[in-house]
Each structure stands twice: as C-alpha cells, then as structure tokens.
Short mmCIF file of C-alpha atoms in Angstrom, two decimals:
data_model
loop_
_atom_site.label_atom_id
_atom_site.label_comp_id
_atom_site.label_asym_id
_atom_site.label_seq_id
_atom_site.Cartn_x
_atom_site.Cartn_y
_atom_site.Cartn_z
CA MET T 935 15.41 13.00 45.08
CA VAL T 936 12.11 13.02 43.18
CA ARG T 937 9.34 11.12 44.97
CA SER T 938 8.24 7.85 43.39
CA ASP T 939 4.76 9.17 42.63
CA ALA T 940 6.25 12.26 40.97
CA LEU T 941 8.57 10.02 38.94
CA LEU T 942 5.62 7.90 37.82
CA ASP T 943 3.76 11.04 36.78
CA LEU T 944 6.81 12.17 34.81
CA LEU T 945 7.09 8.79 33.07
CA GLY T 946 3.39 8.95 32.24
CA VAL T 947 3.97 12.24 30.45
CA VAL T 948 6.91 10.67 28.59
CA TYR T 949 4.73 7.84 27.25
CA ASP T 950 1.92 10.25 26.41
CA ALA T 951 4.39 11.91 24.02
CA ALA T 952 5.11 8.52 22.43
CA THR T 953 1.53 8.22 21.20
CA ASP T 954 0.93 11.90 20.46
CA ALA T 955 3.75 13.93 18.93
CA THR T 956 2.12 17.14 20.18
CA GLY T 957 2.87 15.97 23.73
CA TRP T 958 6.65 16.40 23.49
CA GLU T 959 6.56 20.01 24.64
CA ARG T 960 4.60 18.99 27.72
CA CYS T 961 7.04 16.13 28.30
CA LEU T 962 10.09 18.37 28.09
CA ALA T 963 8.42 21.00 30.28
CA ALA T 964 7.79 18.38 32.97
CA LEU T 965 11.42 17.28 32.77
CA ALA T 966 12.53 20.91 32.97
CA ASP T 967 10.54 21.39 36.18
CA ALA T 968 11.85 18.18 37.74
CA LEU T 969 15.49 19.08 37.00
CA ASN T 970 15.26 22.85 37.62
CA CYS T 971 16.55 23.32 34.08
CA PRO T 972 14.23 25.76 32.26
CA ALA T 973 15.71 25.03 28.80
CA VAL T 974 15.34 21.45 27.60
CA GLY T 975 15.62 20.26 24.02
CA LEU T 976 16.17 17.29 21.75
CA PHE T 977 19.07 17.81 19.33
CA PRO T 978 19.55 15.22 16.55
CA MET T 979 23.22 14.72 15.66
CA ASP T 980 24.10 14.07 12.05
CA PRO T 981 26.20 10.86 11.93
CA VAL T 982 28.45 12.21 9.15
CA SER T 983 29.04 15.88 9.96
CA ALA T 984 28.46 15.61 13.75
CA SER T 985 26.46 18.83 13.51
CA THR T 986 23.32 19.14 15.59
CA ARG T 987 20.00 20.86 15.10
CA ILE T 988 17.02 21.27 17.36
CA THR T 989 13.62 19.63 17.05
CA HIS T 990 11.46 19.70 20.20
CA ASN T 991 12.34 22.19 22.91
CA VAL T 992 11.08 24.34 25.77
CA GLY T 993 12.73 27.41 27.28
CA HIS T 994 15.03 28.41 24.44
CA ASP T 995 14.61 31.80 22.80
CA PRO T 996 13.05 31.32 19.32
CA ALA T 997 15.55 33.67 17.70
CA ALA T 998 18.40 31.74 19.33
CA LEU T 999 17.04 28.51 17.85
CA VAL T 1000 17.21 30.00 14.37
CA GLN T 1001 20.81 30.97 15.05
CA TYR T 1002 21.54 27.48 16.34
CA ASP T 1003 20.32 25.73 13.22
CA ALA T 1004 22.13 28.24 11.02
CA HIS T 1005 25.46 28.38 12.86
CA TYR T 1006 25.83 27.21 16.45
CA GLY T 1007 25.03 23.57 15.78
CA ARG T 1008 28.28 23.16 13.84
CA PRO T 1009 30.88 21.06 15.69
CA ASP T 1010 33.63 23.64 15.08
CA VAL T 1011 31.48 26.35 16.73
CA ASN T 1012 29.56 24.47 19.40
CA ALA T 1013 31.73 24.36 22.52
CA TYR T 1014 30.40 21.01 23.70
CA ALA T 1015 30.42 19.32 20.28
CA SER T 1016 34.04 20.35 19.78
CA GLN T 1017 35.07 18.75 23.09
CA ILE T 1018 32.93 15.65 23.20
CA THR T 1019 34.57 12.31 22.40
CA PRO T 1020 33.25 9.01 21.01
CA ALA T 1021 33.51 7.60 24.53
CA HIS T 1022 30.89 10.13 25.62
CA LEU T 1023 28.51 9.37 22.76
CA VAL T 1024 27.15 6.06 24.03
CA PRO T 1025 23.35 5.70 24.05
CA GLY T 1026 22.18 5.72 27.66
CA ALA T 1027 25.06 7.89 28.91
CA VAL T 1028 24.31 10.91 31.09
CA LEU T 1029 26.89 13.71 31.18
CA ARG T 1030 27.31 16.92 33.13
CA ALA T 1031 27.96 19.83 30.79
CA GLU T 1032 31.06 20.74 32.81
CA ASP T 1033 32.50 17.26 32.31
CA VAL T 1034 32.38 17.73 28.53
CA CYS T 1035 33.65 21.32 28.40
CA ASN T 1036 34.93 22.90 31.62
CA ASP T 1037 34.03 26.44 32.58
CA ALA T 1038 37.47 27.85 31.78
CA ALA T 1039 37.28 26.58 28.21
CA LEU T 1040 33.60 27.41 27.79
CA LEU T 1041 33.96 31.07 28.78
CA ARG T 1042 36.49 31.66 26.03
CA THR T 1043 34.14 30.56 23.24
CA GLU T 1044 31.79 32.35 20.88
CA TYR T 1045 29.21 29.72 21.78
CA TRP T 1046 29.15 31.01 25.35
CA SER T 1047 29.31 34.74 24.68
CA ASP T 1048 26.88 34.87 21.76
CA TRP T 1049 24.49 31.98 22.33
CA LEU T 1050 24.41 30.70 25.92
CA ARG T 1051 24.95 33.90 27.90
CA PRO T 1052 22.19 35.93 26.16
CA GLN T 1053 19.77 33.16 27.19
CA ASP T 1054 21.13 33.08 30.76
CA LEU T 1055 22.30 29.49 30.34
CA GLY T 1056 25.63 27.78 30.93
CA ALA T 1057 25.16 24.78 33.23
CA GLY T 1058 23.30 21.50 32.96
CA GLY T 1059 23.94 18.28 31.15
CA PHE T 1060 23.17 15.85 28.38
CA GLY T 1061 21.55 12.47 27.87
CA ILE T 1062 22.62 10.40 24.87
CA LEU T 1063 19.86 8.65 22.94
CA ALA T 1064 19.89 6.49 19.82
CA SER T 1065 17.98 8.05 16.95
CA PRO T 1066 15.64 5.56 15.20
CA GLY T 1067 16.72 6.97 11.86
CA GLY T 1068 20.41 6.43 12.57
CA GLY T 1069 22.84 8.63 14.41
CA LEU T 1070 22.30 10.05 17.86
CA LEU T 1071 19.80 12.25 19.61
CA ILE T 1072 21.11 14.56 22.34
CA LEU T 1073 18.83 15.48 25.21
CA SER T 1074 20.08 18.83 26.50
CA VAL T 1075 19.02 20.21 29.90
CA ALA T 1076 20.31 23.69 30.66
CA ARG T 1077 20.09 26.35 33.36
CA ALA T 1078 21.91 29.46 34.52
CA ARG T 1079 25.51 29.07 35.69
CA ARG T 1080 24.66 30.76 39.00
CA ILE T 1081 22.36 27.84 39.90
CA GLY T 1082 25.29 25.48 39.52
CA ARG T 1083 25.98 22.08 38.10
CA LEU T 1084 23.57 19.16 38.21
CA GLU T 1085 23.50 17.50 41.62
CA SER T 1086 23.82 13.75 42.06
CA ASP T 1087 20.09 13.28 42.62
CA GLU T 1088 19.35 15.22 39.43
CA ILE T 1089 21.81 13.06 37.52
CA GLY T 1090 20.07 10.02 39.02
CA LEU T 1091 16.69 11.28 37.85
CA LEU T 1092 18.03 11.87 34.36
CA ARG T 1093 19.46 8.34 34.29
CA ALA T 1094 16.12 6.93 35.45
CA VAL T 1095 14.12 8.79 32.81
CA LEU T 1096 16.48 8.35 29.85
CA PRO T 1097 15.62 4.68 29.03
CA HIS T 1098 11.94 5.58 29.01
CA LEU T 1099 12.60 8.53 26.72
CA GLN T 1100 14.45 6.16 24.42
CA ARG T 1101 11.55 3.74 24.35
CA ALA T 1102 9.02 6.53 23.84
CA ILE T 1103 10.99 7.81 20.84
CA GLU T 1104 11.13 4.31 19.36
CA VAL T 1105 7.39 3.79 19.91
CA GLN T 1106 6.61 7.12 18.29
CA GLU T 1107 8.81 6.29 15.32
CA ARG T 1108 7.06 2.95 14.88
CA LEU T 1109 3.61 4.48 15.17
CA GLU T 1110 4.46 7.24 12.71
CA ARG T 1111 5.79 4.67 10.25
CA LEU T 1112 2.61 2.61 10.57
CA GLN T 1113 0.48 5.72 10.14
CA ALA T 1114 2.45 6.79 7.08
CA ASP T 1115 2.15 3.27 5.61
CA GLY T 1116 -1.58 3.29 6.30
CA GLU T 1117 -2.07 6.69 4.69
CA ALA T 1118 -0.07 5.56 1.65
CA ALA T 1119 -2.19 2.39 1.41
CA VAL T 1120 -5.39 4.47 1.46
CA VAL T 1121 -4.07 6.66 -1.35
CA ALA T 1122 -3.17 3.53 -3.34
CA LEU T 1123 -6.64 2.03 -2.76
CA ASP T 1124 -8.21 5.23 -4.06
CA HIS T 1125 -6.54 4.61 -7.42
CA LEU T 1126 -8.02 1.13 -7.86
CA PRO T 1127 -10.76 0.80 -10.50
CA SER T 1128 -12.82 -1.35 -8.09
CA GLY T 1129 -14.53 -0.25 -4.94
CA VAL T 1130 -12.92 -1.56 -1.75
CA ILE T 1131 -14.68 -1.69 1.62
CA LEU T 1132 -12.92 -3.08 4.70
CA LEU T 1133 -15.30 -4.33 7.39
CA ASP T 1134 -14.71 -4.85 11.09
CA GLU T 1135 -15.78 -7.88 13.11
CA CYS T 1136 -19.30 -6.46 13.39
CA GLY T 1137 -19.60 -6.01 9.63
CA GLN T 1138 -19.26 -2.24 9.87
CA PRO T 1139 -17.08 -0.34 7.38
CA LEU T 1140 -13.66 0.67 8.65
CA LEU T 1141 -12.31 1.97 5.34
CA ILE T 1142 -14.04 2.88 2.09
CA ASN T 1143 -11.98 3.80 -0.94
CA ARG T 1144 -12.95 6.56 -3.37
CA ARG T 1145 -14.61 4.27 -5.93
CA ALA T 1146 -16.70 2.50 -3.29
CA ARG T 1147 -17.71 5.81 -1.72
CA ALA T 1148 -19.04 7.03 -5.07
CA LEU T 1149 -21.09 3.84 -5.49
CA LEU T 1150 -22.45 4.03 -1.93
CA ASP T 1151 -23.34 7.69 -2.34
CA ALA T 1152 -25.26 6.83 -5.51
CA GLY T 1153 -27.19 4.23 -3.50
CA ASP T 1154 -28.07 2.21 -6.59
CA GLY T 1155 -27.43 -1.47 -5.87
CA LEU T 1156 -25.29 -0.94 -2.77
CA SER T 1157 -25.72 1.41 0.17
CA VAL T 1158 -24.64 1.65 3.79
CA SER T 1159 -26.42 2.53 7.00
CA ARG T 1160 -25.77 2.25 10.72
CA ASP T 1161 -26.46 -1.50 10.59
CA GLY T 1162 -24.12 -2.26 7.67
CA LEU T 1163 -24.24 -2.74 3.92
CA HIS T 1164 -27.51 -3.09 1.98
CA GLY T 1165 -28.51 -4.35 -1.43
CA LEU T 1166 -31.38 -3.00 -3.49
CA ASP T 1167 -33.95 -5.26 -1.80
CA GLY T 1168 -34.37 -7.40 1.30
CA ASP T 1169 -33.45 -10.69 -0.36
CA THR T 1170 -30.23 -9.31 -1.85
CA THR T 1171 -29.35 -7.66 1.45
CA ALA T 1172 -29.85 -10.94 3.33
CA ARG T 1173 -27.58 -12.83 0.91
CA LEU T 1174 -24.93 -10.12 1.12
CA ARG T 1175 -25.07 -10.13 4.94
CA ARG T 1176 -24.70 -13.94 5.06
CA MET T 1177 -21.60 -13.72 2.86
CA ILE T 1178 -20.15 -10.96 5.02
CA GLY T 1179 -20.90 -12.89 8.22
CA ALA T 1180 -19.14 -15.99 6.92
CA ALA T 1181 -16.11 -13.97 5.83
CA VAL T 1182 -15.96 -12.16 9.17
CA ASP T 1183 -16.09 -15.47 11.05
CA THR T 1184 -13.17 -16.69 8.97
CA GLY T 1185 -11.31 -13.46 9.56
CA ARG T 1186 -11.82 -13.97 13.30
CA GLY T 1187 -10.50 -17.52 13.06
CA GLN T 1188 -13.90 -19.09 13.78
CA ALA T 1189 -14.61 -20.60 10.34
CA MET T 1190 -12.88 -21.67 7.13
CA ASP T 1191 -14.97 -19.84 4.54
CA GLY T 1192 -12.94 -18.74 1.53
CA GLY T 1193 -15.19 -15.90 0.39
CA ASP T 1194 -18.01 -15.67 -2.14
CA ALA T 1195 -19.32 -13.52 -4.98
CA LEU T 1196 -22.68 -11.91 -5.69
CA SER T 1197 -24.31 -9.74 -8.37
CA LEU T 1198 -26.22 -6.79 -6.94
CA PRO T 1199 -29.09 -5.67 -9.21
CA ARG T 1200 -29.57 -1.98 -9.93
CA ARG T 1201 -32.44 0.16 -11.16
CA ASP T 1202 -33.33 0.96 -14.75
CA GLY T 1203 -31.55 -1.99 -16.32
CA THR T 1204 -28.05 -0.79 -15.47
CA PRO T 1205 -25.67 -3.78 -15.38
CA PRO T 1206 -25.53 -5.20 -11.83
CA LEU T 1207 -22.63 -4.46 -9.53
CA GLN T 1208 -20.21 -7.37 -9.15
CA VAL T 1209 -19.27 -8.03 -5.52
CA LEU T 1210 -16.61 -10.28 -4.07
CA VAL T 1211 -16.51 -10.76 -0.28
CA THR T 1212 -13.36 -12.24 1.21
CA PRO T 1213 -11.97 -12.74 4.71
CA ILE T 1214 -8.85 -10.93 5.88
CA GLY T 1215 -6.19 -12.68 7.96
CA ARG T 1216 -6.87 -13.03 11.65
CA HIS T 1217 -5.36 -10.44 13.98
CA ARG T 1218 -3.97 -11.60 17.29
CA TYR T 1219 -2.51 -10.14 20.48
CA ARG T 1220 -4.90 -7.24 20.73
CA ILE T 1221 -6.97 -5.71 23.49
CA GLY T 1222 -10.35 -4.39 22.48
CA ALA T 1223 -9.32 -2.77 19.19
CA GLN T 1224 -11.38 -3.12 16.02
CA PHE T 1225 -9.55 -4.59 13.04
CA ALA T 1226 -10.63 -5.40 9.51
CA ALA T 1227 -11.98 -8.94 9.31
CA ALA T 1228 -13.41 -8.94 5.79
CA ALA T 1229 -13.09 -7.04 2.53
CA VAL T 1230 -15.77 -6.28 -0.04
CA PHE T 1231 -14.60 -5.61 -3.60
CA VAL T 1232 -17.15 -3.95 -5.88
CA GLY T 1233 -16.86 -3.83 -9.67
CA ASP T 1234 -19.04 -1.60 -11.81
CA PRO T 1235 -19.39 -2.85 -15.42
CA ALA T 1236 -20.87 0.52 -16.38
CA ARG T 1237 -17.81 2.46 -15.27
CA VAL T 1238 -16.18 4.54 -17.97
CA ILE T 1239 -12.40 4.28 -18.15
CA GLU T 1240 -10.95 7.77 -18.45
CA PRO T 1241 -7.20 7.90 -17.88
CA PRO T 1242 -5.64 11.29 -18.59
CA PRO T 1243 -4.31 11.47 -22.18
CA ALA T 1244 -0.81 12.07 -20.75
CA VAL T 1245 -0.89 8.57 -19.22
CA LEU T 1246 -1.50 6.96 -22.59
CA ARG T 1247 1.10 9.13 -24.26
CA HIS T 1248 3.73 8.25 -21.68
CA LEU T 1249 2.88 4.53 -21.56
CA TYR T 1250 2.35 3.83 -25.23
CA GLY T 1251 3.40 6.91 -27.18
CA LEU T 1252 -0.12 7.60 -28.47
CA THR T 1253 -1.05 10.92 -29.98
CA ALA T 1254 -3.98 12.86 -28.52
CA ALA T 1255 -6.23 11.69 -31.38
CA GLU T 1256 -5.13 8.06 -30.96
CA ALA T 1257 -5.71 8.24 -27.20
CA SER T 1258 -9.24 9.59 -27.72
CA LEU T 1259 -10.03 6.77 -30.12
CA ALA T 1260 -8.55 4.13 -27.83
CA MET T 1261 -10.72 5.31 -24.92
CA LEU T 1262 -13.89 5.11 -27.00
CA LEU T 1263 -13.07 1.60 -28.17
CA VAL T 1264 -12.16 0.36 -24.68
CA ASN T 1265 -15.43 1.79 -23.35
CA GLY T 1266 -17.45 -0.31 -25.81
CA ARG T 1267 -17.80 1.84 -28.92
CA SER T 1268 -17.49 0.23 -32.33
CA PRO T 1269 -15.14 1.83 -34.87
CA GLU T 1270 -18.17 3.23 -36.69
CA GLU T 1271 -19.60 4.75 -33.49
CA ALA T 1272 -16.18 6.14 -32.62
CA ALA T 1273 -15.93 7.78 -36.04
CA THR T 1274 -19.29 9.47 -35.51
CA GLU T 1275 -18.41 10.73 -32.03
CA LEU T 1276 -15.00 12.00 -33.13
CA GLY T 1277 -16.37 13.56 -36.32
CA VAL T 1278 -13.91 11.76 -38.61
CA SER T 1279 -14.21 9.19 -41.36
CA ILE T 1280 -14.18 5.45 -40.74
CA HIS T 1281 -11.01 5.33 -42.85
CA THR T 1282 -9.30 7.73 -40.40
CA VAL T 1283 -10.46 5.61 -37.45
CA ARG T 1284 -9.13 2.41 -39.01
CA THR T 1285 -5.78 4.06 -39.74
CA GLN T 1286 -5.52 5.39 -36.18
CA LEU T 1287 -6.55 2.01 -34.76
CA LYS T 1288 -3.76 0.37 -36.74
CA HIS T 1289 -1.30 2.84 -35.18
CA VAL T 1290 -2.72 2.23 -31.68
CA LEU T 1291 -2.38 -1.53 -32.05
CA GLY T 1292 1.17 -1.20 -33.34
CA LYS T 1293 2.26 1.11 -30.51
CA THR T 1294 0.65 -0.93 -27.75
CA GLY T 1295 1.64 -4.34 -29.10
CA ALA T 1296 -1.99 -5.53 -29.15
CA ARG T 1297 -2.99 -7.64 -32.15
CA ARG T 1298 -6.70 -6.91 -32.08
CA GLN T 1299 -9.26 -4.70 -30.36
CA ALA T 1300 -10.04 -7.29 -27.67
CA GLU T 1301 -6.36 -7.44 -26.66
CA LEU T 1302 -6.29 -3.65 -26.54
CA MET T 1303 -9.19 -3.68 -24.08
CA ARG T 1304 -7.47 -6.28 -21.92
CA LEU T 1305 -4.22 -4.29 -21.96
CA PHE T 1306 -5.92 -1.08 -20.84
CA LEU T 1307 -8.15 -2.74 -18.24
CA LEU T 1308 -5.35 -4.68 -16.56
CA GLY T 1309 -2.58 -2.10 -16.92
CA PRO T 1310 -1.96 1.25 -15.20
CA ALA T 1311 -4.24 3.01 -17.71
CA GLY T 1312 -7.21 1.29 -16.05
CA LEU T 1313 -6.49 2.69 -12.61
CA GLY T 1314 -8.60 5.45 -11.18
CA VAL T 1315 -6.75 8.78 -11.20
#
C-alpha cells in the first residue's frame, strides 16, 4: 500500500493539474509510477456513439494514439468498449481490465493483436469519471500482461485518488470557463467607444481597454504611473484621486459613494476628456487576491467615429458614397464642408443625405448622429 506521505504528494500533483492544464502529464506520470502502469490516459467517451478518444496521456506510442482516434476508439472495435455495460459506467467506479473483458476474449480481438500487443500492454484497469461537458471520462491505467492484473492495494489506491481526480477536472473546467469569459469580456471592452480602466483596492489599474490605453499613451489629460492615474496638473490629479478613493472605499464596502464625474483639461484647447468614476460591487470570500473595486470610464469628445463601410452597408443598406457622407456629418462636418471634402456639389450631398435619412429611419441630421453614436456603428472596431 502507498504510504500516506506518498499519497499526499500524489494528491498534490493532482490538484496542481487542476490549476495548470500543462500539469496533467506530470499528474498521470505520477499515477503511472504509483500503480506500476507505464501507460495512463484520459479517454472521453461520447455519450451518443460511445466511442472514445484520448486527450492527456503518458506512456502510449504517439503513432498508436493516432490509430486510436482514427479507428480503435470505436465501440465495435475496442475490446473493452464492446464488453462494458451500463452497470460498469458509474462515475466513481474502479474496474480491473480483466473484469470487463477476460483474457480469452481479449486475445481473439484485433484490438489486442494490432493495438495493445505492439505497445506491450494488456493488463490494468479503469476509473470512471463524469465529464463536466456531459458524458463520461475514462481513466485508463495499463501495463504488460506479464506483470499481471492490478492487486487489491493498487485498486485501493485508484479508488482513493479517483474522487480527487474528479474534483480536479471540475475545478479545471470551472477555471477555464472563467478564463474564457474573462478573455471574451476584455475583447468586448476593446470595442467600446469609451476608455475603460478597472482599478484595484489600491487604485492601481488591473485592466485597461484599447481606447483607454491609447489615451494614456498619448498622456494628454490622463496618464498613469506607478502611483496611479494622473491628470494634467496637480489640482486635477488630486480631485481625480479623491473620486477614485471614494469609489474604492464603496467597492470595498466601507462607504456608500455612488461615483462622480470630472472633466480633465488637455493641452492646446482640445476638448477635455470626460471621466466617470464608479464603484464596482464588493467581492467577498477571498484570501489576499486583488479584485477590481472601481471603474474609470473615459470619453473623448475629439474622437473620430470610423466604422468600416461594410458595417454601415450591412446595418442600413448605405452605398459607399452615402456611408462616407454619413461619417463626415456624424463627425461634425456641415453639408457644405462635406461637399468640399468629398469633391461633389452641395446638391449631390443633399440628395445623398435624403437617402441616408430614409434608409436609417432618422428624420434629421441630429437623429442620425444619435443613431450612429448609440448603435453598433459607434463601437470601436
């Protein structure tokens, strides 16, 4: 029987894999050593076809794995899959390979002669796990037939480890889902027309979207350093820091501030940046981790709206010429200025504007601006 300290070390490796998907090979290798089964793998079972494929593994020949996914994972070819019953396929169950398909039956199969025997395998067992995505996940541990079947202490070890493997798989699935959701949220934030900066409880940026990064890199009105966000001068910086501090305190559950707004002056008469600072809901049940406690939204009145022409064509059915005119008008040009920039007559501009208004449903130029600014056309792309 495996010593308790060795078992704890093995379980530690299992949970390392839960938080780092690259650790599964190390986890399976440790299990292979503990069970004297050099080939260990995780085989998801399709709930409809009952076919299996291999994901993580150690000890199997790479060429054999290609053959498995192409042919030997089919239930009509795989000797064990063809013999296993629903009574066997219960999450948490541990099975000896010989109890699923006895040696006499195994040695008559293609699976044995063409897949197991060339790898010097043919004994071992299985652990049945629930797959987070539905269906089952088969833990296969295999060794040479000459070594013999799994002993009772090895079965006991497999039973002891299996619940922890199940939990590690579930934790990994949850973490991967959270990571995927977070990455998707970052991509979505990068499309917003406003800058977004999430601040931690010390007022330091945790996340900066693409629009905010461009404004910070320009350093005109808003910048960032090791001690936090800055305005153009000391007075503006102090006001901004007070707003952030109040929002952070609310985000930490230590105040009831609802957020505040501030204009940040810029050089050379450029319209000031428009900043809204707001708390983010309090996070609980955590140990030492940094979470976002406040958000800073930054609007730039000088930003030029430039959606790809295809967006306007698909949304409103505008022609290329109509889309070009619409963008000039939304970015503050008068019809006369637009005519000059486009090199057409004012009559042409007025005709095209009439078409744009008809296609978009706007009744006047101001409504057209509101439609573009608030709709998908106003998103950063």
